[in-house]
CSV table of C-alpha atoms in Angstrom, one decimal:
chain,number,residue,atom,x,y,z
A,1,UNK,CA,6.7,-36.2,-25.4
A,2,UNK,CA,9.6,-38.3,-24.4
A,3,UNK,CA,9.3,-41.1,-21.8
A,4,UNK,CA,10.0,-38.8,-18.8
A,5,UNK,CA,7.6,-36.2,-20.0
A,6,UNK,CA,4.9,-38.8,-20.6
A,7,UNK,CA,5.3,-40.0,-17.0
A,8,UNK,CA,4.9,-36.5,-15.7
A,9,UNK,CA,1.8,-36.0,-17.7
A,10,UNK,CA,0.3,-39.2,-16.3
A,11,UNK,CA,1.1,-38.0,-12.8
A,12,UNK,CA,-0.7,-34.8,-13.6
A,13,UNK,CA,-3.7,-36.7,-14.8
A,14,UNK,CA,-3.8,-38.7,-11.5
A,15,UNK,CA,-3.8,-35.4,-9.6
A,16,UNK,CA,-6.6,-34.0,-11.7
A,17,UNK,CA,-8.7,-37.1,-10.9
A,18,UNK,CA,-8.0,-36.3,-7.2
A,19,UNK,CA,-9.0,-32.6,-7.8
A,20,UNK,CA,-5.6,-31.4,-6.7
A,21,UNK,CA,-5.6,-28.6,-9.2
A,22,UNK,CA,-2.6,-26.6,-7.9
A,23,UNK,CA,-0.3,-29.7,-7.8
A,24,UNK,CA,-1.4,-30.7,-11.3
A,25,UNK,CA,-0.8,-27.2,-12.6
A,26,UNK,CA,2.7,-27.2,-11.2
A,27,UNK,CA,3.5,-30.2,-13.4
A,28,UNK,CA,1.6,-29.2,-16.5
A,29,UNK,CA,2.8,-25.6,-16.7
A,30,UNK,CA,6.5,-26.4,-17.4
A,31,UNK,CA,5.4,-29.4,-19.4
A,32,UNK,CA,3.5,-27.2,-21.8
A,33,UNK,CA,6.5,-24.9,-22.2
A,34,UNK,CA,8.7,-27.9,-23.0
A,35,UNK,CA,6.5,-29.8,-25.4
A,36,UNK,CA,3.7,-27.5,-26.6
A,37,UNK,CA,1.6,-30.6,-26.5
A,38,UNK,CA,-2.1,-29.9,-27.3
A,39,UNK,CA,-3.4,-32.3,-24.7
A,40,UNK,CA,-1.2,-30.9,-22.0
A,41,UNK,CA,-2.2,-27.4,-23.0
A,42,UNK,CA,-5.9,-28.2,-22.7
A,43,UNK,CA,-5.5,-29.9,-19.4
A,44,UNK,CA,-3.5,-27.0,-18.0
A,45,UNK,CA,-6.3,-24.6,-19.0
A,46,UNK,CA,-8.8,-26.9,-17.3
A,47,UNK,CA,-6.7,-27.0,-14.2
A,48,UNK,CA,-6.2,-23.3,-14.1
A,49,UNK,CA,-10.0,-22.8,-14.5
A,50,UNK,CA,-10.8,-25.2,-11.7
A,51,UNK,CA,-8.1,-23.5,-9.5
A,52,UNK,CA,-9.8,-20.1,-10.2
A,53,UNK,CA,-6.8,-18.7,-12.0
A,54,UNK,CA,-9.0,-17.2,-14.7
A,55,UNK,CA,-6.6,-14.6,-16.1
A,56,UNK,CA,-3.8,-17.2,-16.7
A,57,UNK,CA,-6.3,-19.6,-18.2
A,58,UNK,CA,-7.5,-17.0,-20.6
A,59,UNK,CA,-4.0,-16.2,-21.7
A,60,UNK,CA,-3.5,-19.8,-22.7
A,61,UNK,CA,-6.8,-20.0,-24.6
A,62,UNK,CA,-6.2,-16.8,-26.5
A,63,UNK,CA,-2.7,-17.9,-27.5
A,64,UNK,CA,-4.0,-21.1,-29.2
A,65,UNK,CA,-7.8,-20.9,-29.5
A,66,UNK,CA,-7.9,-23.5,-32.2
A,67,UNK,CA,-6.9,-26.2,-29.7
A,68,UNK,CA,-10.3,-25.9,-28.0
A,69,UNK,CA,-12.4,-26.9,-30.9
A,70,UNK,CA,-11.4,-30.6,-30.4
A,71,UNK,CA,-14.6,-31.3,-28.5
A,72,UNK,CA,-17.7,-29.4,-27.3
A,73,UNK,CA,-16.5,-29.9,-23.7
A,74,UNK,CA,-13.3,-28.0,-24.4
A,75,UNK,CA,-15.0,-25.3,-26.4
A,76,UNK,CA,-17.4,-24.8,-23.5
A,77,UNK,CA,-14.4,-24.5,-21.2
A,78,UNK,CA,-12.9,-21.9,-23.4
A,79,UNK,CA,-16.1,-19.9,-23.5
A,80,UNK,CA,-16.6,-20.1,-19.7
A,81,UNK,CA,-13.1,-18.7,-19.2
A,82,UNK,CA,-13.7,-15.8,-21.6
A,83,UNK,CA,-17.0,-15.0,-19.9
A,84,UNK,CA,-15.4,-15.2,-16.5
A,85,UNK,CA,-12.9,-12.6,-17.7
A,86,UNK,CA,-15.8,-10.6,-19.2
A,87,UNK,CA,-14.4,-11.0,-22.7
A,88,UNK,CA,-17.8,-11.3,-24.3
A,89,UNK,CA,-17.1,-10.2,-27.8
A,90,UNK,CA,-14.0,-12.5,-27.9
A,91,UNK,CA,-16.2,-15.4,-26.7
A,92,UNK,CA,-18.8,-14.7,-29.5
A,93,UNK,CA,-16.1,-14.6,-32.2
A,94,UNK,CA,-14.6,-17.9,-30.8
A,95,UNK,CA,-18.1,-19.5,-31.0
A,96,UNK,CA,-18.7,-18.1,-34.6
A,97,UNK,CA,-15.5,-19.8,-35.8
A,98,UNK,CA,-16.5,-23.2,-34.3
A,99,UNK,CA,-19.0,-25.9,-35.4
A,100,UNK,CA,-22.5,-24.6,-35.9
A,101,UNK,CA,-24.1,-27.4,-33.9
A,102,UNK,CA,-22.4,-26.1,-30.7
A,103,UNK,CA,-23.3,-22.5,-31.1
A,104,UNK,CA,-26.7,-22.3,-29.5
A,105,UNK,CA,-25.6,-23.8,-26.2
A,106,UNK,CA,-22.4,-21.8,-26.2
A,107,UNK,CA,-24.2,-18.5,-27.0
A,108,UNK,CA,-26.4,-19.0,-24.0
A,109,UNK,CA,-23.3,-19.1,-21.8
A,110,UNK,CA,-22.3,-15.7,-23.2
A,111,UNK,CA,-25.8,-14.2,-23.0
A,112,UNK,CA,-26.1,-15.3,-19.3
A,113,UNK,CA,-22.7,-13.8,-18.6
A,114,UNK,CA,-23.6,-10.5,-20.2
A,115,UNK,CA,-26.8,-10.2,-18.2
A,116,UNK,CA,-24.9,-10.8,-14.9
A,117,UNK,CA,-22.3,-8.3,-15.9
A,118,UNK,CA,-24.9,-5.7,-16.8
A,119,UNK,CA,-26.2,-5.9,-13.2
A,120,UNK,CA,-23.0,-6.4,-11.2
A,121,UNK,CA,-20.5,-4.4,-13.3
A,122,UNK,CA,-22.6,-1.7,-14.9
A,123,UNK,CA,-20.1,1.1,-13.9
A,124,UNK,CA,-17.1,-0.9,-15.4
A,125,UNK,CA,-19.1,-1.5,-18.7
A,126,UNK,CA,-19.9,2.2,-18.9
A,127,UNK,CA,-16.2,3.1,-18.5
A,128,UNK,CA,-15.2,0.7,-21.1
A,129,UNK,CA,-17.8,2.1,-23.5
A,130,UNK,CA,-16.5,5.7,-22.9
A,131,UNK,CA,-13.0,4.5,-23.7
A,132,UNK,CA,-14.3,2.9,-26.9
A,133,UNK,CA,-15.9,6.2,-27.9
A,134,UNK,CA,-12.5,7.8,-27.7
A,135,UNK,CA,-10.8,5.2,-29.8
A,136,UNK,CA,-9.6,7.8,-32.3
A,137,UNK,CA,-7.5,9.7,-29.8
A,138,UNK,CA,-4.4,7.5,-30.2
A,139,UNK,CA,-2.2,6.2,-33.0
A,140,UNK,CA,-2.9,3.0,-34.8
A,141,UNK,CA,-1.2,0.8,-32.2
A,142,UNK,CA,-3.1,2.5,-29.4
A,143,UNK,CA,-6.4,2.2,-31.3
A,144,UNK,CA,-5.8,-1.6,-31.7
A,145,UNK,CA,-5.2,-1.9,-28.0
A,146,UNK,CA,-8.4,0.1,-27.2
A,147,UNK,CA,-10.3,-2.1,-29.6
A,148,UNK,CA,-9.1,-5.2,-27.9
A,149,UNK,CA,-10.3,-3.8,-24.6
A,150,UNK,CA,-13.7,-3.0,-26.2
A,151,UNK,CA,-14.0,-6.8,-26.9
A,152,UNK,CA,-14.8,-7.1,-23.2
A,153,UNK,CA,-18.1,-5.3,-23.8
A,154,UNK,CA,-21.4,-7.1,-24.1
A,155,UNK,CA,-22.6,-7.2,-27.7
A,156,UNK,CA,-25.3,-4.5,-27.4
A,157,UNK,CA,-22.9,-2.1,-25.9
A,158,UNK,CA,-20.2,-2.9,-28.5
A,159,UNK,CA,-22.7,-2.1,-31.3
A,160,UNK,CA,-23.6,1.1,-29.5
A,161,UNK,CA,-20.0,2.2,-29.4
A,162,UNK,CA,-19.5,1.0,-33.0
A,163,UNK,CA,-22.1,3.4,-34.3
A,164,UNK,CA,-20.0,6.3,-33.0
A,165,UNK,CA,-16.6,4.9,-33.9
A,166,UNK,CA,-17.4,4.1,-37.5
A,167,UNK,CA,-18.3,7.8,-38.0
A,168,UNK,CA,-15.1,9.1,-36.4
A,169,UNK,CA,-12.6,10.5,-39.0
A,170,UNK,CA,-9.7,10.0,-36.6
A,171,UNK,CA,-10.2,6.3,-36.2
A,172,UNK,CA,-7.9,4.5,-38.6
A,173,UNK,CA,-9.8,2.8,-41.4
A,174,UNK,CA,-8.2,-0.6,-40.8
A,175,UNK,CA,-9.7,-0.5,-37.3
A,176,UNK,CA,-13.2,0.2,-38.8
A,177,UNK,CA,-12.7,-2.6,-41.2
A,178,UNK,CA,-11.8,-5.0,-38.4
A,179,UNK,CA,-15.0,-4.0,-36.5
A,180,UNK,CA,-17.2,-4.5,-39.6
A,181,UNK,CA,-15.6,-7.8,-40.4
A,182,UNK,CA,-16.1,-9.2,-36.9
A,183,UNK,CA,-19.7,-8.1,-36.9
A,184,UNK,CA,-20.1,-9.9,-40.2
A,185,UNK,CA,-18.7,-13.1,-38.7
A,186,UNK,CA,-21.2,-12.7,-35.8
A,187,UNK,CA,-24.1,-12.2,-38.3
A,188,UNK,CA,-25.2,-9.0,-36.6
A,189,UNK,CA,-28.3,-7.9,-38.4
A,190,UNK,CA,-28.4,-4.1,-38.1
A,191,UNK,CA,-27.8,-1.2,-40.5
A,192,UNK,CA,-24.5,0.6,-39.8
A,193,UNK,CA,-23.2,3.9,-41.3
A,194,UNK,CA,-19.4,4.2,-41.8
A,195,UNK,CA,-17.0,6.8,-43.0
A,196,UNK,CA,-14.9,5.2,-45.7
A,197,UNK,CA,-11.4,6.0,-47.1
A,198,UNK,CA,-12.9,8.4,-49.7
A,199,UNK,CA,-14.4,10.5,-46.9
A,200,UNK,CA,-17.9,9.6,-48.0
A,201,UNK,CA,-20.5,7.8,-45.8
A,202,UNK,CA,-21.9,4.4,-46.7
A,203,UNK,CA,-24.3,1.9,-45.2
A,204,UNK,CA,-23.8,-1.8,-44.5
A,205,UNK,CA,-25.6,-4.6,-42.8
A,206,UNK,CA,-23.0,-7.1,-41.5
A,207,UNK,CA,-25.5,-10.0,-41.7
A,208,UNK,CA,-26.1,-9.4,-45.4
A,209,UNK,CA,-22.4,-9.2,-46.3
A,210,UNK,CA,-20.5,-11.7,-48.4
A,211,UNK,CA,-17.1,-12.8,-47.0
A,212,UNK,CA,-14.5,-10.8,-49.0
A,213,UNK,CA,-12.7,-14.0,-50.1
A,214,UNK,CA,-15.9,-15.0,-51.8
A,215,UNK,CA,-16.3,-11.9,-53.9
A,216,UNK,CA,-16.1,-13.0,-57.6
A,217,UNK,CA,-13.9,-10.0,-58.7
A,218,UNK,CA,-11.4,-10.7,-55.9
A,219,UNK,CA,-11.2,-14.4,-56.8
A,220,UNK,CA,-10.6,-13.5,-60.4
A,221,UNK,CA,-7.7,-11.1,-59.5
A,222,UNK,CA,-6.1,-13.8,-57.4
A,223,UNK,CA,-6.4,-16.3,-60.1
A,224,UNK,CA,-4.9,-14.0,-62.7
A,225,UNK,CA,-1.9,-13.3,-60.4
A,226,UNK,CA,-1.5,-17.1,-59.8
A,227,UNK,CA,-1.7,-17.9,-63.5
A,228,UNK,CA,0.9,-15.2,-64.3
A,229,UNK,CA,3.4,-15.8,-61.5
A,230,UNK,CA,2.5,-18.9,-59.5
A,231,UNK,CA,4.7,-21.4,-61.4
A,232,UNK,CA,7.3,-18.9,-62.8
A,233,UNK,CA,8.5,-16.5,-60.1
A,234,UNK,CA,7.8,-17.5,-56.5
A,235,UNK,CA,9.2,-14.2,-55.0
A,236,UNK,CA,7.2,-11.9,-57.3
A,237,UNK,CA,4.1,-14.1,-56.7
A,238,UNK,CA,4.4,-13.6,-52.9
A,239,UNK,CA,4.9,-9.9,-53.4
A,240,UNK,CA,1.9,-9.6,-55.6
A,241,UNK,CA,-0.3,-11.5,-53.2
A,242,UNK,CA,0.9,-9.4,-50.3
A,243,UNK,CA,0.2,-6.2,-52.2
A,244,UNK,CA,-3.3,-7.3,-53.1
A,245,UNK,CA,-4.1,-8.3,-49.5
A,246,UNK,CA,-3.0,-4.9,-48.3
A,247,UNK,CA,-5.2,-3.3,-51.0
A,248,UNK,CA,-8.2,-5.4,-49.9
A,249,UNK,CA,-7.7,-4.4,-46.3
A,250,UNK,CA,-8.4,-0.8,-47.2
A,251,UNK,CA,-11.1,-1.5,-49.8
A,252,UNK,CA,-13.2,-3.6,-47.4
A,253,UNK,CA,-16.1,-3.8,-47.6
A,254,UNK,CA,-16.4,-2.0,-50.9
A,255,UNK,CA,-13.9,-4.0,-53.0
A,256,UNK,CA,-16.6,-5.3,-55.4
A,257,UNK,CA,-17.7,-1.7,-56.0
A,258,UNK,CA,-14.1,-0.6,-56.9
A,259,UNK,CA,-12.6,-3.7,-58.7
A,260,UNK,CA,-15.1,-3.6,-61.5
A,261,UNK,CA,-12.6,-4.9,-64.0
A,262,UNK,CA,-10.6,-7.7,-62.4
A,263,UNK,CA,-8.3,-8.2,-65.4
A,264,UNK,CA,-7.3,-4.5,-65.5
A,265,UNK,CA,-6.8,-4.4,-61.8
A,266,UNK,CA,-4.4,-7.4,-61.9
A,267,UNK,CA,-2.5,-5.9,-64.9
A,268,UNK,CA,-2.0,-2.5,-63.1
A,269,UNK,CA,-0.9,-4.3,-59.9
A,270,UNK,CA,1.7,-6.5,-61.7
A,271,UNK,CA,3.0,-3.6,-63.8
A,272,UNK,CA,3.4,-1.4,-60.7
A,273,UNK,CA,5.4,-4.1,-58.9
A,274,UNK,CA,7.6,-4.4,-62.0
A,275,UNK,CA,8.2,-0.6,-61.9
A,276,UNK,CA,6.3,-0.1,-65.1
A,277,UNK,CA,3.9,2.7,-66.0
A,278,UNK,CA,1.1,2.1,-68.5
A,279,UNK,CA,0.5,5.8,-69.1
A,280,UNK,CA,-3.2,5.3,-68.9
A,281,UNK,CA,-5.3,7.3,-66.5
A,282,UNK,CA,-7.8,4.5,-65.7
A,283,UNK,CA,-9.9,4.2,-62.6
A,284,UNK,CA,-7.9,1.1,-61.5
A,285,UNK,CA,-4.6,3.1,-61.7
A,286,UNK,CA,-6.1,6.0,-59.8
A,287,UNK,CA,-7.3,3.7,-57.1
A,288,UNK,CA,-4.1,1.8,-56.8
A,289,UNK,CA,-2.1,5.0,-56.5
A,290,UNK,CA,-4.4,6.1,-53.7
A,291,UNK,CA,-4.0,2.7,-52.0
A,292,UNK,CA,-0.2,2.8,-52.3
A,293,UNK,CA,-0.3,6.1,-50.4
A,294,UNK,CA,-2.5,4.6,-47.7
A,295,UNK,CA,-0.4,1.4,-47.5
A,296,UNK,CA,2.8,3.5,-47.0
A,297,UNK,CA,1.3,5.0,-43.9
A,298,UNK,CA,1.3,1.6,-42.3
A,299,UNK,CA,5.1,1.3,-42.2
A,300,UNK,CA,5.2,4.9,-40.8
A,301,UNK,CA,2.7,4.0,-38.1
A,302,UNK,CA,4.9,1.1,-37.0
A,303,UNK,CA,7.9,3.4,-36.3
């Protein structure tokens, strides 16, 4: 902040102490736009919450959630705003990404909010759940929008909808992967059946899953790519990393079952990016050809 902006911020702080929320917000809103200052952003959200402008407060939190891990007080403010807007799953994911020592108290805020919503807004929850059931009706963009809306559901209802969605052949697999990954982050301890990219059904317990970044085979493939290209060809290195990440999006959560030979997987990936063909008909080549077809559908989905 420059000197003039700092004075305006100090003026807003005085108004906050006087609990003149609207006047403080009138100063902080343009100040945040001008400076993107973290302190100003947090204070603006606090003011909006106190002034009962919950939707606008949520918009600011969602835009930069990492700003609200500075203290437990600000984390609690962010959770209260999400709960006030009935964004229960979003609140749980926010908590899961924060310090473990805060989680118990913050989880209670969400659980209390869910119980109130189940009583006061049961019809709204049922309508959201029905929309979640029909997630597969739209294209990939529409499915992502519907999934975002489903994050307003209480956890038990979200899991109920998930059991149906993971079986639906019309739900894009990346949507299913997002759901499973988020339930992993929340440590949800339940057995789920899901239809995978090979059109076979598998089971997974999110609480028992290893984060994909920690899978030894994946770490090995990444290291091989780095060793081959990291210090030699920055552009090819980035392309290889991007291709691998796209592959892993589709392979989730079965990457360890598919990448059984990390060295061969890396070799095939690098040769393919160089336009080379090994002429071998290995499992790694067959899988990467299948993945290339799936990845190509992403660009088409964005048109």
